[in-house]
CSV table of C-alpha atoms and ligand atoms in Angstrom, one decimal:
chain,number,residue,atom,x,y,z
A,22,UNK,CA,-3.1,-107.3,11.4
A,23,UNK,CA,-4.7,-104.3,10.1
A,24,UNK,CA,-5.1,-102.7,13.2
A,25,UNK,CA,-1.4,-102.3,13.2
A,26,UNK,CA,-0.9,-101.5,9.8
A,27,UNK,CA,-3.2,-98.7,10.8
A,28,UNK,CA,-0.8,-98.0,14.1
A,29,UNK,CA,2.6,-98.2,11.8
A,30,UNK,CA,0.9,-95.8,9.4
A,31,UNK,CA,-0.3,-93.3,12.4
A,32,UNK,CA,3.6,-93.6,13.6
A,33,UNK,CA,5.4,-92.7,10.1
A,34,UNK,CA,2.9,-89.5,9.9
A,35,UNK,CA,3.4,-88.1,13.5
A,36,UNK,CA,7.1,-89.2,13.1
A,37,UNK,CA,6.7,-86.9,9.8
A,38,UNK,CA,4.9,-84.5,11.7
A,39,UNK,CA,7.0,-84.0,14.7
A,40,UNK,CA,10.1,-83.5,12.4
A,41,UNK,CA,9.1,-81.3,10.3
A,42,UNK,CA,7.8,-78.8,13.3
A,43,UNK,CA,11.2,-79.5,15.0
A,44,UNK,CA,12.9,-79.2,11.7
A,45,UNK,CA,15.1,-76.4,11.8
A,46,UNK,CA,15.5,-72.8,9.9
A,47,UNK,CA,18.3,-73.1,7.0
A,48,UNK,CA,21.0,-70.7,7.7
A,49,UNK,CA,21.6,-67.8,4.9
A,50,UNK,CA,24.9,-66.3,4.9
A,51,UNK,CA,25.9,-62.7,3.8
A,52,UNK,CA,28.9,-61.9,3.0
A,53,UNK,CA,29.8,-58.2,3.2
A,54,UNK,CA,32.1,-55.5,2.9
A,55,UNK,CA,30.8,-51.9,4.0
A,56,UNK,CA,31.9,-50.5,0.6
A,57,UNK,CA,29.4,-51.8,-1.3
A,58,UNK,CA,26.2,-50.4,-2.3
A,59,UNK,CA,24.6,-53.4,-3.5
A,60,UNK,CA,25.1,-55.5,-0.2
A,61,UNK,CA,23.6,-52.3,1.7
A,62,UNK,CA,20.3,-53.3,-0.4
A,63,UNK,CA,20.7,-57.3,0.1
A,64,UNK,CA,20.9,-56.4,4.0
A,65,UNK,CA,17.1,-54.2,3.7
A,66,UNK,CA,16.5,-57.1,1.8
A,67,UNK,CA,16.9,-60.1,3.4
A,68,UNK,CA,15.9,-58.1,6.4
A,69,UNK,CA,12.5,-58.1,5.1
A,70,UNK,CA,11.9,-61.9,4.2
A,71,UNK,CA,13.0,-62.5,8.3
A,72,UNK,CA,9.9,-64.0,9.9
A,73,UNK,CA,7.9,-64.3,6.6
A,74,UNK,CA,10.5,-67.1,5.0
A,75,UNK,CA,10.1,-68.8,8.7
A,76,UNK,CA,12.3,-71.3,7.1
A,77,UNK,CA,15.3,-68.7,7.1
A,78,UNK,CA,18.3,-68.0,9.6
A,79,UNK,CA,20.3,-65.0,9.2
A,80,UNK,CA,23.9,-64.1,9.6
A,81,UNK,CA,26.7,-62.0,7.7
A,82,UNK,CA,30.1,-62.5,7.8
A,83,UNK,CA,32.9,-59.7,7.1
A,84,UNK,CA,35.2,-60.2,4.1
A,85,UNK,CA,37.2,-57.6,2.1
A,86,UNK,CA,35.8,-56.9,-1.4
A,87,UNK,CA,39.5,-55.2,-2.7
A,88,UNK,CA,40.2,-58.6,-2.0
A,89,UNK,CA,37.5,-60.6,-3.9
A,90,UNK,CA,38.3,-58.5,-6.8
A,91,UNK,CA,42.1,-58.9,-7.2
A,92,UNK,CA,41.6,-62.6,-6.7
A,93,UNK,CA,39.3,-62.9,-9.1
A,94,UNK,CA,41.1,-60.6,-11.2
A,95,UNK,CA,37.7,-58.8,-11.3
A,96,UNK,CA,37.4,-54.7,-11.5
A,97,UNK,CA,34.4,-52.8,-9.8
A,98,UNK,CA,31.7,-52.0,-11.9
A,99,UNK,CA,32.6,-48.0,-11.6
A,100,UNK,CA,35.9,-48.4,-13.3
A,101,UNK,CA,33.9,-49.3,-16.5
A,102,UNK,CA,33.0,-45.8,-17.7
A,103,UNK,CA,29.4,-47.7,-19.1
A,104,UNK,CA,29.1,-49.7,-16.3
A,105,UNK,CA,29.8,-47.0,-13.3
A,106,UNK,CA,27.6,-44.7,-15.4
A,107,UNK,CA,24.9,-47.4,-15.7
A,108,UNK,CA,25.1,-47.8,-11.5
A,109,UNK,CA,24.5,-45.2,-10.5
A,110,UNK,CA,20.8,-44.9,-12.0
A,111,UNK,CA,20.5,-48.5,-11.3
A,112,UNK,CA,21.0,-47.7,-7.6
A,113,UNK,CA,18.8,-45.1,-7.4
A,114,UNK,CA,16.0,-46.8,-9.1
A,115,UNK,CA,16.8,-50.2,-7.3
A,116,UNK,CA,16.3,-48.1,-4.0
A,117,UNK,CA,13.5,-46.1,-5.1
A,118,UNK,CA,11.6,-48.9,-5.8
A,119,UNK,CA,12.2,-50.9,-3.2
A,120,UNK,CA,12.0,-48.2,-0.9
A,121,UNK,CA,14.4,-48.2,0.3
A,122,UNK,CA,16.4,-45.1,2.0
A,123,UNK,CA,19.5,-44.9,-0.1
A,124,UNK,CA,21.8,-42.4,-1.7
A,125,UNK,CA,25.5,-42.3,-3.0
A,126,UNK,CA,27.3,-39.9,-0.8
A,127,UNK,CA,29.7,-37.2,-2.2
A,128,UNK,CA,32.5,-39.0,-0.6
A,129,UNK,CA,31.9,-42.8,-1.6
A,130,UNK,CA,35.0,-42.6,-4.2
A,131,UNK,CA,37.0,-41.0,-1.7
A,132,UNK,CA,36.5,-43.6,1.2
A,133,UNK,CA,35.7,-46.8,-0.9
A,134,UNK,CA,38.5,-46.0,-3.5
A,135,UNK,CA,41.1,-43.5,-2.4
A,136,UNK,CA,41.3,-45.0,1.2
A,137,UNK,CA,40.1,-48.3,0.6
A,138,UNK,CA,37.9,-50.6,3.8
A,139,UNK,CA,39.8,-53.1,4.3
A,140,UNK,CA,41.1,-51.7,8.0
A,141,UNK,CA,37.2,-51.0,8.1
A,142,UNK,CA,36.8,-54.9,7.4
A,143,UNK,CA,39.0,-55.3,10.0
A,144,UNK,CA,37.2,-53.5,12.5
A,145,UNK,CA,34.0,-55.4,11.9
A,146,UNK,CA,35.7,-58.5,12.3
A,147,UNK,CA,36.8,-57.8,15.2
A,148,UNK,CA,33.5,-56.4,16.7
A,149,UNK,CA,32.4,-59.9,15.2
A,150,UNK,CA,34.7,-61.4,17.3
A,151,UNK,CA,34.1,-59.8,20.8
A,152,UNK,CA,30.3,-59.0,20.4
A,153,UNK,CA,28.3,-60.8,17.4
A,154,UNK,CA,24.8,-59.3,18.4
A,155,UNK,CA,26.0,-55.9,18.1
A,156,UNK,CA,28.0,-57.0,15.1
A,157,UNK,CA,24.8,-56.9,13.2
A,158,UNK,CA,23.4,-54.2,14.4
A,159,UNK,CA,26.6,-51.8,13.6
A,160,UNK,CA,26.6,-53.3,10.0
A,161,UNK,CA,23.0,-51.5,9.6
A,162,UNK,CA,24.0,-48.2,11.4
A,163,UNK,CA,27.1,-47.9,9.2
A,164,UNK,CA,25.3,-48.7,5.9
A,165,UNK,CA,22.8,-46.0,7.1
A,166,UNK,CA,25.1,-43.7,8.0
A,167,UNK,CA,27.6,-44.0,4.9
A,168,UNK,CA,25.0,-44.5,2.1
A,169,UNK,CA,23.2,-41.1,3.0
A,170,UNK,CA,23.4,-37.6,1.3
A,171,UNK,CA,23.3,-36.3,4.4
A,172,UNK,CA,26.6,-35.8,6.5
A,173,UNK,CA,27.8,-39.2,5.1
A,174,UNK,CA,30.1,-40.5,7.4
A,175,UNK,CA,33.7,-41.4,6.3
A,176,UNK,CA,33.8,-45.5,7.0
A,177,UNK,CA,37.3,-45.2,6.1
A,178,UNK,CA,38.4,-43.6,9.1
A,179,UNK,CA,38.4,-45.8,12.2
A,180,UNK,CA,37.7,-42.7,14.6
A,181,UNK,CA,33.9,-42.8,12.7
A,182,UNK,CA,33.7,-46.3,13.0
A,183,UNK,CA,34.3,-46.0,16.8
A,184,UNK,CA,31.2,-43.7,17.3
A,185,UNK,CA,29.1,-45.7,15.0
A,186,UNK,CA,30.0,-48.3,17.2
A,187,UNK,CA,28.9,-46.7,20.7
A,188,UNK,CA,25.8,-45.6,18.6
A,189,UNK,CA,25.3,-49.6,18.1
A,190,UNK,CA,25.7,-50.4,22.3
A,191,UNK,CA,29.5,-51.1,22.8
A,192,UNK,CA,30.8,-49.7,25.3
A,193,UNK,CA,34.0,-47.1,25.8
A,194,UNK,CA,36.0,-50.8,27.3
A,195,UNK,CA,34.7,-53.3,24.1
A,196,UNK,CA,36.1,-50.3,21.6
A,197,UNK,CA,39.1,-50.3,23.1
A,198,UNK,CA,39.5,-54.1,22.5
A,199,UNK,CA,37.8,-53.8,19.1
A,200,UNK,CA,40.7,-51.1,18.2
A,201,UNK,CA,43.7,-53.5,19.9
A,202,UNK,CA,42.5,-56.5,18.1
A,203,UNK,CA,41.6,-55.1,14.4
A,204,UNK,CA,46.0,-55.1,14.4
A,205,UNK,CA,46.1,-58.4,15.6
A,206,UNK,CA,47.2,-61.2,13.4
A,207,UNK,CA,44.2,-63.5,14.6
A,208,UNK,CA,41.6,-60.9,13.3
A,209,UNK,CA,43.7,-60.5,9.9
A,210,UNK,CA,43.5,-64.3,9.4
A,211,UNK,CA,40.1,-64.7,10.1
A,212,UNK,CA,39.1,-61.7,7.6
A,213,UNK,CA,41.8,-63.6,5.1
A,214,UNK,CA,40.1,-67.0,5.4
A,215,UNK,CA,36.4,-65.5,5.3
A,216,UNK,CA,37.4,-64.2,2.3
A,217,UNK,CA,39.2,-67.0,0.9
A,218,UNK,CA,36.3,-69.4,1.2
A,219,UNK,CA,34.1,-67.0,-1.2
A,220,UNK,CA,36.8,-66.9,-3.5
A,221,UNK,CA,37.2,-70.8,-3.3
A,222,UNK,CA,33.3,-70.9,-4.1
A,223,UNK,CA,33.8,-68.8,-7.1
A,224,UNK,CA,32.9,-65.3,-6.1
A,225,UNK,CA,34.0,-62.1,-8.4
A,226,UNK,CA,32.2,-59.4,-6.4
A,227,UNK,CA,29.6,-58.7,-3.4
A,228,UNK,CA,27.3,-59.2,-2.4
A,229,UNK,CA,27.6,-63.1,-2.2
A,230,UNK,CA,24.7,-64.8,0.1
A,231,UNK,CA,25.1,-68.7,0.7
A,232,UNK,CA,22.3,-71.2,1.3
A,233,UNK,CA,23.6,-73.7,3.4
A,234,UNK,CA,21.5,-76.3,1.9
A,235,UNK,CA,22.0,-79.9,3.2
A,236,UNK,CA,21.2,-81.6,-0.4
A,237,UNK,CA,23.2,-80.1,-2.5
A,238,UNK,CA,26.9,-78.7,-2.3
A,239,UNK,CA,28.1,-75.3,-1.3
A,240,UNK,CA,29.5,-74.1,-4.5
A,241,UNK,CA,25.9,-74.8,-5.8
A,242,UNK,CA,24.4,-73.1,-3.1
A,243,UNK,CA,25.4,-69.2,-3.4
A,244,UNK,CA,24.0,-66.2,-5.6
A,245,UNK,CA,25.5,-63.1,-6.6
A,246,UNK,CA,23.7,-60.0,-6.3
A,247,UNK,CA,20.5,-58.2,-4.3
A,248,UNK,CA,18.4,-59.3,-7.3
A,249,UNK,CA,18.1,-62.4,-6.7
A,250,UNK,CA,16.3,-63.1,-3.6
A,251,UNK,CA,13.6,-64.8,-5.2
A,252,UNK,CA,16.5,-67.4,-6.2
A,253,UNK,CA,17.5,-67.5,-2.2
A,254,UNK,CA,13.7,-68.3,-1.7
A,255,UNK,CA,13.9,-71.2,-4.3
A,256,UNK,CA,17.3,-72.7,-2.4
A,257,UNK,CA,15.2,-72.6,0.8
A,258,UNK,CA,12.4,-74.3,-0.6
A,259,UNK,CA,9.7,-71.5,0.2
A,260,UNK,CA,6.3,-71.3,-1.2
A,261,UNK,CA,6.0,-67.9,-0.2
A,262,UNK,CA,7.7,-65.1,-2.8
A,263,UNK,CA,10.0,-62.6,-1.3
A,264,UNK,CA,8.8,-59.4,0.1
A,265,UNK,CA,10.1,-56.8,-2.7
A,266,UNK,CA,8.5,-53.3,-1.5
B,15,GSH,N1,23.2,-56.9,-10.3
B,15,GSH,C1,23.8,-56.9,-9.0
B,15,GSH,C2,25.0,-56.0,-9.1
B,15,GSH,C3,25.9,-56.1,-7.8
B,15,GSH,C4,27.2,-55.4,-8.0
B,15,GSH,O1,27.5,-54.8,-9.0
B,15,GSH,N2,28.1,-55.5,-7.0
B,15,GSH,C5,29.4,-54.9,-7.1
B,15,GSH,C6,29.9,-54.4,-5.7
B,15,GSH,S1,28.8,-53.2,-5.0
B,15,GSH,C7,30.3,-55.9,-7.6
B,15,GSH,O2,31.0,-56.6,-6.8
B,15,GSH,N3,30.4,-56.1,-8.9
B,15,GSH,C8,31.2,-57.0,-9.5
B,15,GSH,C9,30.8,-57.3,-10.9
B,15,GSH,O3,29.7,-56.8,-11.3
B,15,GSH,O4,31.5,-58.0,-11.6
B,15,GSH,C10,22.8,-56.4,-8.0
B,15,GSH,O5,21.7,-55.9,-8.4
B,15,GSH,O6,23.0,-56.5,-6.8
């Protein structure tokens, strides 16, 4: 009898054990637009907790933040005098002491206002489409390249996302697909939805990560911000607190 009590016991702990090192990492999603400064941090970010929250999965999803903010009948911060004022120190402290390399270019209004990203969205949706790995990677090289002081380059125009993208590995062929299907209607949709289901969990402005969390709903599951990674680390149930600098 008690030898298999002890052989029950020695199952439920190996059963426990074998699940747990099978179990697998909880996916974080990003939701991002190229405009926004903030999500530029949340990608350095998140970039850094990769490996040391082992529990974490990555990915980052294109949606349109014009689009977030008339749904949500929300306004960016820099059409508040105080607030846009108030950002722009923010930024360059939040960057300063997070090291992180960062700057407001001279032409951010211009291109993130004047001419607006949402054909830039576009474009990233539909490099998402034909080629996620280097999705990713052009997400980082365009943040680098448009929130610099130095020869900022104008995301607006789809000519500089083009070369931004052969800096990231596509090739002369992919572009030309990537610039035939940012038009189509299937790439529009998908942009539309991705950014419908952000609005549908609430979201005002970007950037918006998810924790998809299998204990608790969705709309529960989602911060607003870069500054509150230590709240992503809570969702994931990690011991460990976030990298910061
Ligand atoms: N406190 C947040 C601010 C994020 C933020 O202001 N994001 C802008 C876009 S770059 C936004 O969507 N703002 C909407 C709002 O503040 O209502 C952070 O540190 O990340």
């Amino acid at each position: 009898m008690l030898k298999m009590i002890h052989l029950s016991k020695m199952m439920t702990i190996s059963r426990r054990m074998f699940s747990t090192s099978l179990s697998r990492p909880t996916m974080v999603e990003m939701f991002y637009d190229l405009a926004s400064p903030y999500t530029c941090l949340q990608v350095h970010l998140l970039d850094r907790q990769l490996g040391h929250w082992k529990s974490m999965d990555l990915k980052m999803t294109p949606v349109s933040i014009a689009h977030i903010m008339k749904a949500s009948s929300n306004s960016p911060p820099i059409k508040v005098q105080a607030k846009g004022r108030y950002m722009f120190r923010d930024l360059k402290d939040l960057s300063e002491y997070y090291r992180i390399p960062f700057a407001l270019p001279d032409i951010f209004v211009d291109t993130v206002f004047e001419k607006g990203t949402v054909k830039t969205q576009r474009f990233m949706m539909a490099v998402h489409e034909n080629a996620p790995e280097l999705h990713d990677k052009l997400i980082r090289i365009a943040y680098a390249n448009f929130f610099t002081t130095e020869n900022a380059v104008d995301i607006a125009n789809i000519e500089e996302m083009k070369k931004l993208a052969s800096k990231a590995g596509c090739s002369t062929d992919l572009i030309a697909k990537i610039e035939q299907d940012m038009n189509d209607d299937k790439v529009k949709t998908a942009l539309k939805q991705n950014t419908d289901r952000v609005v549908e969990l609430g979201c005002f402005g970007l950037p918006i990560t998810l924790v998809h969390r299998s204990d608790e709903p969705l709309e529960m599951s989602w911060v607003f911000g870069s500054d509150r990674i230590h709240i992503i680390g809570h969702y994931l149930g990690e011991k460990e607190p976030p990298i910061l600098r």
